[in-house]
Tab-separated table of C-alpha atoms in Angstrom:
chain	number	residue	atom	x	y	z
A	1	UNK	CA	0.000	0.000	0.000
A	2	UNK	CA	1.670	3.183	-1.201
A	3	UNK	CA	-0.033	5.505	1.262
A	4	UNK	CA	0.785	3.409	4.336
A	5	UNK	CA	2.186	5.584	7.104
A	6	UNK	CA	5.174	4.051	8.893
A	7	UNK	CA	6.388	4.712	12.407
A	8	UNK	CA	8.641	2.961	14.888
A	9	UNK	CA	9.177	2.885	18.632
A	10	UNK	CA	10.004	0.677	21.581
A	11	UNK	CA	8.864	-0.592	24.938
A	12	UNK	CA	11.922	0.246	27.019
A	13	UNK	CA	12.378	-1.728	30.223
A	14	UNK	CA	14.748	-1.672	33.169
A	15	UNK	CA	15.298	-3.563	36.399
A	16	UNK	CA	14.824	-7.261	37.032
A	17	UNK	CA	13.441	-9.317	34.175
A	18	UNK	CA	10.945	-10.884	36.569
A	19	UNK	CA	9.532	-7.509	37.650
A	20	UNK	CA	10.528	-4.859	35.088
A	21	UNK	CA	9.611	-1.225	34.886
A	22	UNK	CA	8.733	0.283	31.494
A	23	UNK	CA	9.079	3.842	30.190
A	24	UNK	CA	5.800	5.630	29.431
A	25	UNK	CA	5.565	9.140	28.004
A	26	UNK	CA	2.912	11.868	28.083
A	27	UNK	CA	2.221	13.919	24.938
A	28	UNK	CA	0.500	17.212	25.779
A	29	UNK	CA	-0.830	17.803	22.253
A	30	UNK	CA	-2.863	14.578	22.447
A	31	UNK	CA	-3.055	14.450	26.261
A	32	UNK	CA	-2.236	10.751	26.105
A	33	UNK	CA	0.097	8.269	27.770
A	34	UNK	CA	1.884	5.952	25.384
A	35	UNK	CA	5.244	4.447	24.434
A	36	UNK	CA	7.913	6.463	22.614
A	37	UNK	CA	7.514	6.282	18.836
A	38	UNK	CA	7.487	8.453	15.731
A	39	UNK	CA	7.314	8.563	11.955
A	40	UNK	CA	10.073	7.359	9.674
A	41	UNK	CA	11.988	9.992	7.751
A	42	UNK	CA	12.279	9.598	3.985
A	43	UNK	CA	14.669	6.744	3.193
A	44	UNK	CA	15.209	5.907	6.866
A	45	UNK	CA	15.431	2.275	7.939
A	46	UNK	CA	12.649	1.321	10.334
A	47	UNK	CA	15.158	0.188	12.981
A	48	UNK	CA	17.149	3.428	12.726
A	49	UNK	CA	13.889	5.350	13.075
A	50	UNK	CA	12.989	3.453	16.230
A	51	UNK	CA	16.364	4.246	17.781
A	52	UNK	CA	16.118	7.913	16.830
A	53	UNK	CA	12.568	8.408	18.065
A	54	UNK	CA	13.228	6.797	21.430
A	55	UNK	CA	16.341	8.949	21.873
A	56	UNK	CA	14.544	12.155	20.870
A	57	UNK	CA	11.551	11.555	23.132
A	58	UNK	CA	13.265	10.083	26.206
A	59	UNK	CA	16.974	10.903	26.014
A	60	UNK	CA	17.703	7.164	26.049
A	61	UNK	CA	20.033	5.353	23.678
A	62	UNK	CA	18.651	1.836	23.507
A	63	UNK	CA	19.578	-1.652	22.373
A	64	UNK	CA	16.792	-3.579	20.701
A	65	UNK	CA	15.640	-7.000	21.734
A	66	UNK	CA	12.979	-9.051	20.009
A	67	UNK	CA	10.318	-7.419	17.868
A	68	UNK	CA	6.827	-6.978	19.279
A	69	UNK	CA	3.706	-7.327	17.116
A	70	UNK	CA	3.269	-4.248	14.909
A	71	UNK	CA	0.316	-2.000	15.630
A	72	UNK	CA	-2.045	-0.840	12.869
A	73	UNK	CA	-4.628	1.924	13.125
A	74	UNK	CA	-6.148	4.740	11.088
A	75	UNK	CA	-4.539	8.168	11.346
A	76	UNK	CA	-6.320	11.022	9.558
A	77	UNK	CA	-8.005	8.473	7.324
A	78	UNK	CA	-4.769	6.653	6.407
A	79	UNK	CA	-3.612	3.280	7.624
A	80	UNK	CA	-0.613	3.573	9.936
A	81	UNK	CA	1.775	0.804	10.952
A	82	UNK	CA	3.974	1.192	14.006
A	83	UNK	CA	6.806	-1.304	14.551
A	84	UNK	CA	7.883	-1.850	18.144
A	85	UNK	CA	10.684	-3.709	19.869
A	86	UNK	CA	11.599	-4.684	23.377
A	87	UNK	CA	14.462	-2.344	24.286
A	88	UNK	CA	16.957	-1.689	27.052
A	89	UNK	CA	18.824	1.522	27.749
A	90	UNK	CA	22.525	1.567	26.874
A	91	UNK	CA	22.918	5.279	27.597
A	92	UNK	CA	20.931	8.130	29.113
A	93	UNK	CA	21.399	11.784	28.179
A	94	UNK	CA	18.629	12.750	30.579
A	95	UNK	CA	14.983	13.438	29.835
A	96	UNK	CA	14.126	17.014	28.878
A	97	UNK	CA	10.422	17.976	28.799
A	98	UNK	CA	9.337	19.662	25.578
A	99	UNK	CA	6.344	20.478	23.432
A	100	UNK	CA	6.002	16.949	22.064
A	101	UNK	CA	6.701	15.035	25.284
A	102	UNK	CA	6.423	16.712	28.666
A	103	UNK	CA	6.693	13.776	31.085
A	104	UNK	CA	8.439	10.413	31.325
A	105	UNK	CA	7.520	7.820	33.927
A	106	UNK	CA	9.110	4.470	34.769
A	107	UNK	CA	6.328	2.194	36.006
A	108	UNK	CA	5.807	-1.467	36.864
A	109	UNK	CA	3.968	-3.261	34.090
A	110	UNK	CA	0.564	-3.336	35.810
A	111	UNK	CA	0.693	0.362	36.716
A	112	UNK	CA	1.722	1.189	33.161
A	113	UNK	CA	-1.172	-0.877	31.808
A	114	UNK	CA	-3.638	1.172	33.868
A	115	UNK	CA	-2.109	4.474	32.779
A	116	UNK	CA	-1.803	3.828	29.054
A	117	UNK	CA	-4.407	5.549	26.904
A	118	UNK	CA	-4.645	3.045	24.052
A	119	UNK	CA	-5.664	-0.590	24.137
A	120	UNK	CA	-3.033	-1.467	21.518
A	121	UNK	CA	-0.334	-0.292	23.930
A	122	UNK	CA	-1.737	-2.615	26.588
A	123	UNK	CA	-1.443	-5.371	23.977
A	124	UNK	CA	2.255	-4.595	23.653
A	125	UNK	CA	2.649	-5.163	27.379
A	126	UNK	CA	1.009	-8.570	27.040
A	127	UNK	CA	3.445	-9.437	24.265
A	128	UNK	CA	6.312	-8.130	26.389
A	129	UNK	CA	5.879	-10.951	28.866
A	130	UNK	CA	5.384	-13.698	26.271
A	131	UNK	CA	9.115	-14.451	25.891
A	132	UNK	CA	12.395	-13.553	27.616
A	133	UNK	CA	13.224	-9.845	27.793
A	134	UNK	CA	16.987	-10.139	28.070
A	135	UNK	CA	18.243	-11.661	24.817
A	136	UNK	CA	21.501	-11.779	22.852
A	137	UNK	CA	21.239	-10.900	19.141
A	138	UNK	CA	22.873	-12.761	16.283
A	139	UNK	CA	22.544	-10.758	13.062
A	140	UNK	CA	22.867	-12.783	9.857
A	141	UNK	CA	23.384	-10.630	6.763
A	142	UNK	CA	23.211	-11.574	3.107
A	143	UNK	CA	25.710	-9.491	1.178
A	144	UNK	CA	24.459	-6.520	-0.813
A	145	UNK	CA	23.811	-6.414	-4.540
A	146	UNK	CA	26.973	-7.186	-6.504
A	147	UNK	CA	25.976	-7.241	-10.142
A	148	UNK	CA	25.743	-10.407	-12.213
A	149	UNK	CA	27.901	-13.434	-11.500
A	150	UNK	CA	27.805	-14.388	-15.201
A	151	UNK	CA	29.004	-10.951	-16.336
A	152	UNK	CA	31.940	-10.789	-13.902
A	153	UNK	CA	35.137	-11.827	-15.629
A	154	UNK	CA	37.474	-12.190	-12.659
A	155	UNK	CA	37.601	-14.415	-9.598
A	156	UNK	CA	34.065	-14.481	-8.204
A	157	UNK	CA	35.403	-14.002	-4.665
A	158	UNK	CA	36.676	-10.587	-5.782
A	159	UNK	CA	33.331	-9.436	-7.226
A	160	UNK	CA	32.505	-6.145	-5.450
A	161	UNK	CA	29.272	-4.508	-4.439
A	162	UNK	CA	27.552	-2.485	-7.126
A	163	UNK	CA	25.972	0.934	-6.545
A	164	UNK	CA	22.826	-0.561	-5.012
A	165	UNK	CA	24.916	-2.840	-2.823
A	166	UNK	CA	26.948	0.092	-1.500
A	167	UNK	CA	23.708	1.846	-0.593
A	168	UNK	CA	22.446	-1.279	1.165
A	169	UNK	CA	25.670	-1.515	3.164
A	170	UNK	CA	25.303	2.104	4.246
A	171	UNK	CA	21.714	1.488	5.333
A	172	UNK	CA	22.808	-1.605	7.258
A	173	UNK	CA	25.265	0.576	9.173
A	174	UNK	CA	22.321	2.657	10.473
A	175	UNK	CA	20.472	-0.437	11.721
A	176	UNK	CA	23.288	-2.448	13.333
A	177	UNK	CA	23.748	0.032	16.225
A	178	UNK	CA	20.455	-1.369	17.537
A	179	UNK	CA	22.332	-4.582	18.354
A	180	UNK	CA	25.908	-3.346	18.879
A	181	UNK	CA	27.565	-6.515	17.585
A	182	UNK	CA	30.863	-7.139	19.346
A	183	UNK	CA	32.025	-9.554	16.621
A	184	UNK	CA	31.906	-8.973	12.866
A	185	UNK	CA	32.453	-12.205	10.922
A	186	UNK	CA	32.386	-12.413	7.132
A	187	UNK	CA	32.868	-14.761	4.237
A	188	UNK	CA	36.191	-13.839	2.600
A	189	UNK	CA	34.329	-12.759	-0.560
A	190	UNK	CA	34.790	-9.051	-1.244
A	191	UNK	CA	31.045	-8.395	-1.502
A	192	UNK	CA	30.479	-9.802	1.980
A	193	UNK	CA	33.324	-7.897	3.606
A	194	UNK	CA	32.239	-4.676	1.883
A	195	UNK	CA	28.694	-5.114	3.216
A	196	UNK	CA	29.997	-4.870	6.796
A	197	UNK	CA	32.634	-2.208	6.145
A	198	UNK	CA	30.482	0.921	6.708
A	199	UNK	CA	29.477	-0.299	10.170
A	200	UNK	CA	33.037	-1.373	10.933
A	201	UNK	CA	34.291	2.083	9.944
A	202	UNK	CA	31.659	3.689	12.156
A	203	UNK	CA	32.606	1.679	15.241
A	204	UNK	CA	36.249	0.805	14.669
A	205	UNK	CA	35.419	-2.898	14.851
A	206	UNK	CA	37.540	-5.453	13.016
A	207	UNK	CA	35.998	-7.756	10.418
A	208	UNK	CA	37.204	-11.334	10.786
A	209	UNK	CA	37.112	-13.400	7.585
A	210	UNK	CA	35.938	-16.974	7.990
A	211	UNK	CA	36.197	-19.507	5.090
A	212	UNK	CA	33.396	-21.636	6.564
A	213	UNK	CA	31.004	-18.817	5.595
A	214	UNK	CA	32.015	-18.948	1.934
A	215	UNK	CA	30.047	-20.736	-0.774
A	216	UNK	CA	32.982	-23.035	-1.491
A	217	UNK	CA	33.925	-24.029	2.057
A	218	UNK	CA	30.622	-24.017	3.934
A	219	UNK	CA	29.944	-27.158	5.931
A	220	UNK	CA	26.466	-28.211	7.163
A	221	UNK	CA	27.848	-29.149	10.583
A	222	UNK	CA	30.921	-26.993	11.095
A	223	UNK	CA	29.449	-23.687	9.909
A	224	UNK	CA	26.441	-23.703	12.305
A	225	UNK	CA	28.690	-24.929	15.117
A	226	UNK	CA	31.073	-22.037	14.549
A	227	UNK	CA	28.365	-19.371	14.351
A	228	UNK	CA	26.298	-20.822	17.177
A	229	UNK	CA	29.238	-20.568	19.563
A	230	UNK	CA	29.900	-16.873	18.923
A	231	UNK	CA	29.801	-15.153	22.326
A	232	UNK	CA	27.797	-11.983	22.827
A	233	UNK	CA	26.123	-9.921	20.114
A	234	UNK	CA	27.527	-10.702	16.671
A	235	UNK	CA	26.962	-9.899	12.995
A	236	UNK	CA	27.765	-12.460	10.309
A	237	UNK	CA	27.772	-11.795	6.561
A	238	UNK	CA	27.503	-14.629	4.065
A	239	UNK	CA	25.759	-15.798	0.886
A	240	UNK	CA	22.318	-16.778	-0.317
A	241	UNK	CA	23.493	-20.370	-0.717
A	242	UNK	CA	24.770	-20.528	2.865
A	243	UNK	CA	22.361	-18.575	5.052
A	244	UNK	CA	19.089	-20.569	4.745
A	245	UNK	CA	20.772	-23.760	5.934
A	246	UNK	CA	22.629	-21.877	8.655
A	247	UNK	CA	19.464	-20.221	9.960
A	248	UNK	CA	17.567	-23.513	9.842
A	249	UNK	CA	20.328	-25.297	11.758
A	250	UNK	CA	20.390	-22.615	14.458
A	251	UNK	CA	16.675	-21.896	14.802
A	252	UNK	CA	14.662	-24.556	13.008
A	253	UNK	CA	13.096	-21.805	10.862
A	254	UNK	CA	12.918	-21.643	7.068
A	255	UNK	CA	14.151	-18.103	6.351
A	256	UNK	CA	15.424	-16.821	3.021
A	257	UNK	CA	17.086	-13.431	2.729
A	258	UNK	CA	17.253	-11.183	-0.304
A	259	UNK	CA	20.541	-9.515	-1.164
A	260	UNK	CA	21.333	-6.826	1.387
A	261	UNK	CA	18.695	-7.980	3.863
A	262	UNK	CA	19.366	-9.460	7.291
A	263	UNK	CA	17.848	-11.714	9.877
A	264	UNK	CA	18.120	-11.382	13.649
A	265	UNK	CA	18.111	-14.418	15.908
A	266	UNK	CA	17.496	-13.495	19.542
A	267	UNK	CA	18.954	-16.007	21.968
A	268	UNK	CA	18.262	-16.644	25.642
A	269	UNK	CA	19.293	-19.568	27.805
A	270	UNK	CA	20.969	-21.299	24.882
A	271	UNK	CA	17.771	-21.186	22.794
A	272	UNK	CA	16.645	-19.015	19.880
A	273	UNK	CA	13.451	-17.318	21.110
A	274	UNK	CA	12.746	-15.010	18.166
A	275	UNK	CA	13.655	-14.864	14.468
A	276	UNK	CA	13.166	-11.654	12.473
A	277	UNK	CA	13.878	-10.549	8.910
A	278	UNK	CA	14.523	-7.011	7.645
A	279	UNK	CA	15.274	-5.412	4.271
A	280	UNK	CA	17.808	-2.620	3.725
């Protein structure tokens, strides 16, 4: 639908996972209590928009956990979709009341439920408790567009990103801060390494090249074992011939990624509790 309005936000929590508090904001223009969210800017990735809106409305820099069910409603006669995530604060610049948001409250879930203006926000709280809150992300990226394999005359491993692929890599660099991967692992192919390079340049992280992620050297047992043992948040870039089997081995899900897109596997207690897929 071409006239679909898009927005993004988060349910930010703190404290013990068994009894969390969530951040609720008051908007004086609407006189409502809700979760931080806002419209996407032109060309902005939905994840980058969620990070930006939460920061602008609360002063919090957050890390995203699993996605919550998107909310749909009519706004001025147009269908609006709002994507939400579970989120945790990684930094706090301090809340400053303004014209758009004049109050921020941290409340236990039941108190927040009673305060919230909209039933769909109460639904987000129900979804919040449906799976673990504290998860570790594994981001699996398919390399960006790299022209035609049949038209490339050199070694296929040296085939670089094309103009669209470069743009996809730049967009990926705006979304990965949501997960702050501590490890960047790539197939040795140039197009895979180049897909992670903008984020690596932004953070100063090193990209480690791993032959088991290549089309030629992938192994149905060794590759999932390697990736599944990566400690902490990680981002892995590989190929369309490698990633479906890798995702299936790690999560049991049948997920196929288009060039430049990525999946996020959220792990808790040694199990994958959520699998998501995003374009760039």
